[in-house]
XYZ file of C-alpha atoms in Angstrom:
453
model
C -13.130 -28.710 10.748
C -13.083 -25.003 11.591
C -10.633 -24.318 8.747
C -12.761 -26.407 6.353
C -15.867 -24.450 7.304
C -13.982 -21.210 6.762
C -12.851 -22.382 3.330
C -16.385 -23.321 2.281
C -17.755 -19.962 3.413
C -15.075 -18.050 1.545
C -15.598 -20.097 -1.593
C -19.269 -19.114 -1.586
C -18.345 -15.468 -1.068
C -15.995 -15.605 -4.059
C -18.998 -16.142 -6.330
C -20.634 -12.853 -5.322
C -20.036 -10.016 -7.758
C -21.458 -6.519 -7.408
C -23.561 -5.664 -10.447
C -21.994 -2.589 -12.069
C -23.738 0.390 -13.543
C -23.212 1.301 -17.176
C -19.484 1.663 -17.825
C -18.227 5.153 -18.406
C -21.220 6.835 -16.804
C -20.459 9.899 -14.708
C -21.649 9.974 -11.141
C -21.517 7.511 -8.291
C -18.789 4.907 -8.831
C -19.600 1.216 -9.062
C -17.284 -1.723 -8.519
C -17.153 -5.456 -9.240
C -15.688 -7.453 -6.326
C -13.910 -10.787 -6.154
C -11.706 -12.884 -3.901
C -8.516 -14.726 -4.846
C -7.155 -18.208 -4.263
C -4.376 -19.289 -1.934
C -3.494 -22.011 -4.478
C -1.116 -21.291 -7.409
C -2.645 -21.857 -10.830
C -6.226 -21.031 -9.803
C -8.032 -18.172 -11.556
C -10.770 -16.318 -9.683
C -13.664 -15.974 -9.947
C -14.608 -19.285 -11.513
C -13.311 -21.927 -9.136
C -14.401 -23.495 -5.870
C -10.803 -22.926 -4.731
C -11.183 -19.138 -4.686
C -10.313 -19.061 -0.995
C -7.474 -17.284 0.783
C -6.411 -16.442 4.314
C -4.143 -13.496 3.451
C -4.364 -9.812 4.284
C -2.675 -6.407 4.015
C -2.577 -6.458 0.200
C -0.580 -4.317 -2.218
C -1.593 -3.692 -5.851
C 0.295 -2.213 -8.816
C -0.283 -1.917 -12.565
C 2.337 -2.562 -15.234
C 2.797 -0.576 -18.438
C 0.345 -2.790 -20.325
C -2.444 -2.320 -17.790
C -1.979 -5.741 -16.190
C -2.236 -5.848 -12.395
C -0.074 -7.583 -9.832
C -0.942 -8.028 -6.178
C 0.611 -9.450 -3.038
C -0.855 -10.328 0.370
C 0.670 -11.678 3.553
C -0.116 -14.879 5.407
C 1.855 -13.666 8.426
C 5.440 -14.183 9.534
C 6.609 -17.627 8.457
C 3.462 -18.183 6.404
C 4.631 -16.934 3.017
C 3.228 -14.374 0.585
C 0.374 -14.799 -1.890
C 0.975 -13.212 -5.322
C -1.605 -12.740 -8.080
C -1.835 -11.328 -11.617
C -4.698 -10.024 -13.757
C -4.434 -9.680 -17.541
C -8.062 -8.709 -18.221
C -8.428 -5.391 -16.462
C -8.894 -6.778 -12.968
C -11.931 -8.963 -13.748
C -10.003 -12.170 -12.966
C -6.857 -12.876 -10.944
C -4.516 -15.842 -11.378
C -2.639 -16.928 -8.258
C 1.080 -17.186 -8.966
C 3.675 -19.266 -7.207
C 4.511 -17.968 -3.744
C 7.367 -15.452 -4.102
C 8.990 -16.625 -0.867
C 7.539 -20.029 0.003
C 9.773 -23.047 0.556
C 7.740 -24.681 -2.203
C 6.162 -22.825 -5.105
C 2.725 -23.848 -3.808
C 3.664 -22.768 -0.256
C 2.235 -25.987 1.195
C 5.028 -26.902 3.628
C 3.562 -24.940 6.534
C 6.642 -22.715 6.752
C 8.079 -19.973 4.541
C 10.950 -17.544 5.091
C 8.667 -14.610 4.279
C 5.049 -13.716 4.786
C 5.145 -10.642 7.019
C 4.484 -7.025 5.961
C 4.454 -7.058 2.171
C 4.831 -4.446 -0.543
C 5.036 -4.748 -4.317
C 6.535 -2.777 -7.206
C 6.531 -3.192 -10.978
C 9.252 -1.772 -13.227
C 8.134 0.927 -15.693
C 10.533 -0.207 -18.463
C 10.706 -3.669 -20.041
C 13.620 -5.977 -19.346
C 15.634 -7.773 -22.053
C 12.942 -10.456 -22.289
C 10.262 -7.843 -22.948
C 8.616 -8.080 -19.521
C 8.245 -5.678 -16.606
C 10.198 -6.875 -13.569
C 8.061 -7.515 -10.486
C 9.417 -7.030 -6.946
C 7.732 -8.383 -3.795
C 9.195 -7.245 -0.463
C 8.317 -9.164 2.679
C 9.190 -9.180 6.340
C 10.914 -12.405 7.416
C 11.598 -13.947 10.803
C 15.110 -12.457 10.602
C 14.670 -9.254 8.633
C 13.557 -8.379 5.087
C 13.678 -10.204 1.761
C 12.770 -9.136 -1.781
C 11.562 -11.649 -4.344
C 11.903 -10.658 -7.990
C 10.435 -12.011 -11.206
C 11.525 -11.215 -14.756
C 8.824 -13.365 -16.389
C 5.560 -11.731 -15.250
C 5.381 -13.762 -12.058
C 5.811 -17.214 -13.611
C 8.848 -17.691 -11.350
C 10.378 -15.756 -8.449
C 13.823 -15.655 -6.872
C 13.808 -14.624 -3.213
C 16.780 -12.560 -2.010
C 17.403 -12.086 1.717
C 18.518 -8.532 2.444
C 21.845 -8.356 4.288
C 21.853 -4.681 5.295
C 20.654 -3.925 8.804
C 20.283 -7.522 10.007
C 18.853 -8.519 12.382
C 15.830 -6.567 13.507
C 14.145 -4.714 10.644
C 10.478 -3.850 10.166
C 7.890 -2.681 7.596
C 9.616 -2.863 4.191
C 8.590 -0.728 1.221
C 9.807 -1.156 -2.358
C 9.614 1.029 -5.501
C 10.969 0.503 -9.015
C 12.703 2.651 -11.625
C 13.812 1.914 -15.184
C 14.158 -1.688 -16.320
C 16.200 -3.077 -13.432
C 16.556 -0.562 -10.565
C 14.615 -0.658 -7.308
C 14.841 0.959 -3.892
C 13.979 -0.777 -0.637
C 13.338 1.065 2.632
C 12.549 -0.292 6.073
C 12.603 0.615 9.745
C 15.916 -0.305 11.352
C 14.790 -1.362 14.818
C 18.291 -0.913 16.276
C 18.454 2.781 15.326
C 14.777 3.631 14.601
C 15.968 5.302 11.405
C 14.785 4.485 7.884
C 17.418 2.517 5.930
C 17.637 2.771 2.129
C 18.955 -0.068 -0.062
C 19.270 -0.087 -3.839
C 19.435 -2.780 -6.506
C 20.550 -2.132 -10.083
C 20.507 -5.747 -11.239
C 16.810 -6.499 -11.261
C 16.659 -7.381 -7.569
C 19.570 -9.822 -7.547
C 21.472 -7.879 -4.892
C 20.649 -4.951 -2.598
C 23.286 -2.592 -1.216
C 22.664 -0.115 1.578
C 22.987 3.426 0.229
C 21.817 5.787 2.946
C 19.389 6.651 5.698
C 16.455 8.937 5.041
C 16.906 11.010 8.218
C 20.243 12.405 9.358
C 21.401 10.555 12.468
C 21.730 13.861 14.358
C 18.084 14.782 13.686
C 15.728 13.990 16.593
C 13.290 12.470 14.092
C 15.788 9.690 13.321
C 14.830 8.035 16.603
C 11.146 9.000 16.649
C 9.166 8.298 13.483
C 6.567 6.083 11.861
C 7.427 5.421 8.246
C 4.937 5.123 5.417
C 5.390 4.100 1.811
C 8.198 4.795 -0.666
C 7.496 6.326 -4.092
C 9.662 7.027 -7.157
C 9.018 9.519 -9.953
C 9.526 7.190 -12.898
C 8.898 9.730 -15.669
C 10.906 12.830 -14.770
C 14.606 11.992 -14.318
C 17.080 14.331 -12.641
C 20.654 15.198 -13.554
C 21.815 12.783 -10.839
C 19.331 9.970 -11.405
C 15.718 10.109 -10.251
C 13.420 11.519 -7.575
C 12.552 9.261 -4.635
C 10.155 10.086 -1.804
C 9.750 8.485 1.630
C 6.728 9.358 3.765
C 6.833 9.405 7.563
C 5.332 11.151 10.590
C 7.215 12.367 13.662
C 6.944 14.913 16.503
C 6.746 18.496 15.285
C 9.447 19.550 17.748
C 12.307 17.777 19.564
C 10.499 17.798 22.911
C 7.254 16.320 21.629
C 6.105 12.762 22.123
C 3.180 12.609 19.680
C 3.999 11.959 16.020
C 1.884 14.980 15.136
C 3.423 16.241 11.882
C 3.848 14.682 8.459
C 7.252 14.772 6.755
C 8.693 13.693 3.434
C 12.183 12.386 2.777
C 13.303 13.640 -0.648
C 16.167 12.338 -2.802
C 17.061 13.711 -6.232
C 19.927 11.267 -6.854
C 18.232 7.893 -6.737
C 18.417 7.346 -2.993
C 22.036 8.289 -2.285
C 21.324 11.478 -0.340
C 18.168 12.759 1.330
C 16.658 15.935 2.709
C 13.636 16.033 5.000
C 10.753 18.334 4.069
C 8.095 19.165 6.677
C 4.435 19.534 5.817
C 3.629 22.443 8.177
C -0.101 22.468 7.454
C -0.329 18.880 8.690
C 0.687 19.711 12.256
C -1.964 18.471 14.675
C -2.728 18.434 18.357
C -2.830 14.642 18.225
C -0.743 11.873 16.723
C -0.796 11.120 12.983
C 0.737 7.634 13.249
C -2.501 5.903 12.298
C -0.867 3.630 9.837
C 0.345 4.708 7.423
C 1.169 8.102 5.879
C 1.155 7.726 2.118
C 2.729 9.590 -0.816
C 2.052 9.340 -4.549
C 3.687 11.005 -7.565
C 1.595 12.120 -10.523
C 2.965 11.675 -14.063
C 3.855 15.388 -14.185
C 5.934 15.030 -11.000
C 3.478 16.704 -8.620
C 3.093 15.122 -5.186
C 0.078 14.043 -3.166
C 0.269 12.962 0.463
C -2.339 11.464 2.808
C -2.480 10.759 6.555
C -4.952 10.007 9.345
C -5.372 11.455 12.837
C -7.545 8.422 13.713
C -10.786 10.337 13.141
C -10.191 11.945 9.726
C -8.102 11.529 6.601
C -6.337 14.604 5.217
C -4.315 15.240 2.068
C -1.653 17.684 0.914
C -0.317 18.708 -2.488
C 3.123 19.946 -3.572
C 4.311 21.097 -6.990
C 7.956 21.698 -5.997
C 9.192 18.302 -4.772
C 7.941 18.819 -1.234
C 9.366 22.313 -0.729
C 5.943 23.827 -0.093
C 2.558 22.270 0.574
C -1.134 23.083 0.438
C -3.364 20.952 2.659
C -6.976 19.980 2.249
C -9.445 19.954 5.079
C -10.737 16.559 6.200
C -11.522 14.462 3.129
C -13.316 11.746 5.112
C -16.454 13.838 5.568
C -18.932 10.946 5.666
C -17.394 8.802 8.425
C -16.738 9.149 12.161
C -13.419 7.277 12.076
C -11.038 6.956 9.111
C -7.694 5.133 9.006
C -5.132 3.568 6.651
C -5.332 5.957 3.668
C -3.803 5.140 0.298
C -3.915 7.320 -2.798
C -2.845 7.278 -6.429
C -2.053 10.532 -8.241
C -2.722 10.287 -11.971
C -2.635 12.305 -15.181
C -6.205 13.509 -14.619
C -7.020 13.464 -10.928
C -6.423 11.596 -7.675
C -8.122 8.537 -6.196
C -8.097 7.881 -2.433
C -9.195 4.894 -0.375
C -9.355 4.377 3.369
C -11.129 2.225 5.946
C -13.881 4.165 7.679
C -16.721 3.647 10.129
C -19.889 5.768 10.352
C -19.684 5.259 14.135
C -16.962 6.688 16.352
C -14.930 4.320 18.543
C -15.825 4.016 22.205
C -16.356 1.518 25.003
C -19.981 0.958 24.043
C -19.642 1.535 20.312
C -20.686 -1.014 17.702
C -18.611 -0.278 14.617
C -18.675 -1.544 11.046
C -15.799 -0.500 8.823
C -16.149 -0.048 5.075
C -13.823 0.698 2.200
C -14.376 4.362 1.355
C -13.484 5.761 -2.063
C -12.949 9.475 -2.812
C -11.959 11.231 -6.016
C -10.401 14.586 -6.834
C -10.749 15.028 -10.605
C -9.314 18.573 -10.422
C -5.974 17.629 -8.801
C -6.372 20.548 -6.389
C -6.578 20.326 -2.572
C -10.103 21.745 -2.624
C -11.338 19.409 -5.357
C -12.289 16.340 -3.332
C -15.754 14.948 -3.889
C -17.915 13.269 -1.265
C -16.413 9.887 -0.298
C -18.445 6.871 -1.355
C -19.034 4.001 1.038
C -18.244 0.766 -0.786
C -18.147 -2.749 0.684
C -18.247 -3.531 4.430
C -15.041 -5.264 5.507
C -14.885 -5.423 9.299
C -17.098 -5.432 12.386
C -15.649 -4.262 15.672
C -12.788 -1.979 16.589
C -9.622 -1.664 14.516
C -6.393 -2.225 16.424
C -3.299 -0.543 14.991
C -0.871 -1.978 17.544
C 0.847 -4.271 15.066
C 2.145 -7.793 15.570
C 1.873 -8.726 19.238
C 0.223 -5.425 20.162
C -3.439 -6.356 19.779
C -5.782 -8.798 21.478
C -8.490 -8.257 18.857
C -9.396 -6.055 15.914
C -6.407 -7.037 13.733
C -8.358 -8.474 10.785
C -7.559 -5.492 8.529
C -3.892 -5.533 9.567
C -2.069 -2.287 8.626
C -2.738 -1.079 5.071
C -4.317 -1.764 1.695
C -4.048 -0.136 -1.731
C -5.393 1.394 -4.913
C -3.974 1.935 -8.397
C -5.441 2.902 -11.756
C -5.237 1.354 -15.205
C -4.333 3.321 -18.369
C -8.009 4.248 -18.851
C -8.228 5.730 -15.351
C -10.402 3.101 -13.673
C -9.576 2.389 -10.016
C -8.462 -1.051 -8.811
C -8.575 -1.685 -5.053
C -7.054 -4.488 -2.988
C -8.491 -4.773 0.529
C -8.663 -7.002 3.614
C -11.919 -8.465 4.927
C -13.047 -10.366 8.017
C -13.237 -14.120 7.452
C -15.326 -16.096 6.996
C -17.873 -13.277 7.303
C -18.123 -9.844 8.869
C -17.157 -10.139 12.517
C -15.116 -13.287 11.956
C -11.708 -13.588 13.586
C -9.836 -14.411 10.373
C -8.928 -12.367 7.292
C -8.997 -12.698 3.543
C -7.971 -10.527 0.599
C -10.485 -9.142 -1.853
C -10.144 -7.112 -5.044
C -12.478 -4.571 -6.605
C -12.397 -3.007 -10.064
C -14.239 0.213 -10.869
C -16.808 -0.331 -13.607
C -18.744 2.929 -13.579
C -18.575 6.532 -12.465
C -15.764 9.011 -12.987
C -12.458 7.925 -14.492
C -9.329 9.777 -13.475
C -6.106 9.166 -15.396
C -3.126 6.855 -15.755
C -0.593 6.588 -12.893
C 3.066 7.652 -12.939
């Protein structure tokens, strides 16, 4: 009965849409919000089955401006995948990329933990953009791939580094190449695998950090990004974000770093971001890197109170940092940004109230824009929808007694016109509830930035 009540409440919430301001108007951004369905074949909004129990969503656009998303149901619970072909106004739930059945109704799936998603920038032989969905499994990591816009998926268990891997990230290049990175629990290093056959097989290529470097055994990895527009003589640029101690004797992960490869993931060098160095830890999940279409880099991280960004125009060789971007909140975590052809969009979860033993916090999605693509060009962050009441626990699976409804990350991407599309987690059935669901928001007014890489 409790699950039925939760489903009814979420179905009612799925019918609520924020009324947008006039499209294209400059000024404060507006968004239309919706939820998605757990059931394949259902389009939301528009159905009483627009209910889900997933969280920690990823979102990516393809070359036609269609959007794909993935969310996790938890280890053994399978992954929810969705697609929008109308600019993010509606989302169709696809078959589960890693469920035992396509509808994921058996109660068990080999995937469903930490998920990430990538879409190829070049069409395959069938004229589609390959879609890759990485997921943590009970054993390690698997990547599901689709060559037909998500109509079907083939799930491939990864053999490198088994058993004991954590937090996979995936990025795509060309028509059929992708890189997969994850935390190797046995070594604490960041393993790199590559597929050149559309996700059919993955072969371990390298590790991001040299095994003799102290950071190899002391780091918190963030996302993986590929420059898909500016090839190198040896392949393509790949970037892996992570934080680690600023010196070998430190215990706090108080400096941001970037793993850089100019040969498609075969070899790596580690670039520090000196202006990120802090007196406190930066492992407030997760550091995040994005590549603009011109190849310039943007990086974001949190020190638990504030979100900061940095910019590099020489592949991470030198950096210029912003001050705190999260100027309108007392706590800000889980940043994600997208660098575009005409500016940068940033999202994070923030609370106007600082954490504390007697604090009553409400967390919102915050949205900030930098239309100048300069570290000093950030506008005032806008508080969007409330998503969580109570503290946020970043202890991961098994490390929290409460406050895990937002899980560990969420995302933003832009369409070809520069409108932002956000995928976020939310308490279920309502604010303060102990469950989670995935919501989506499409920008309908305010400032447009540009198209992504």
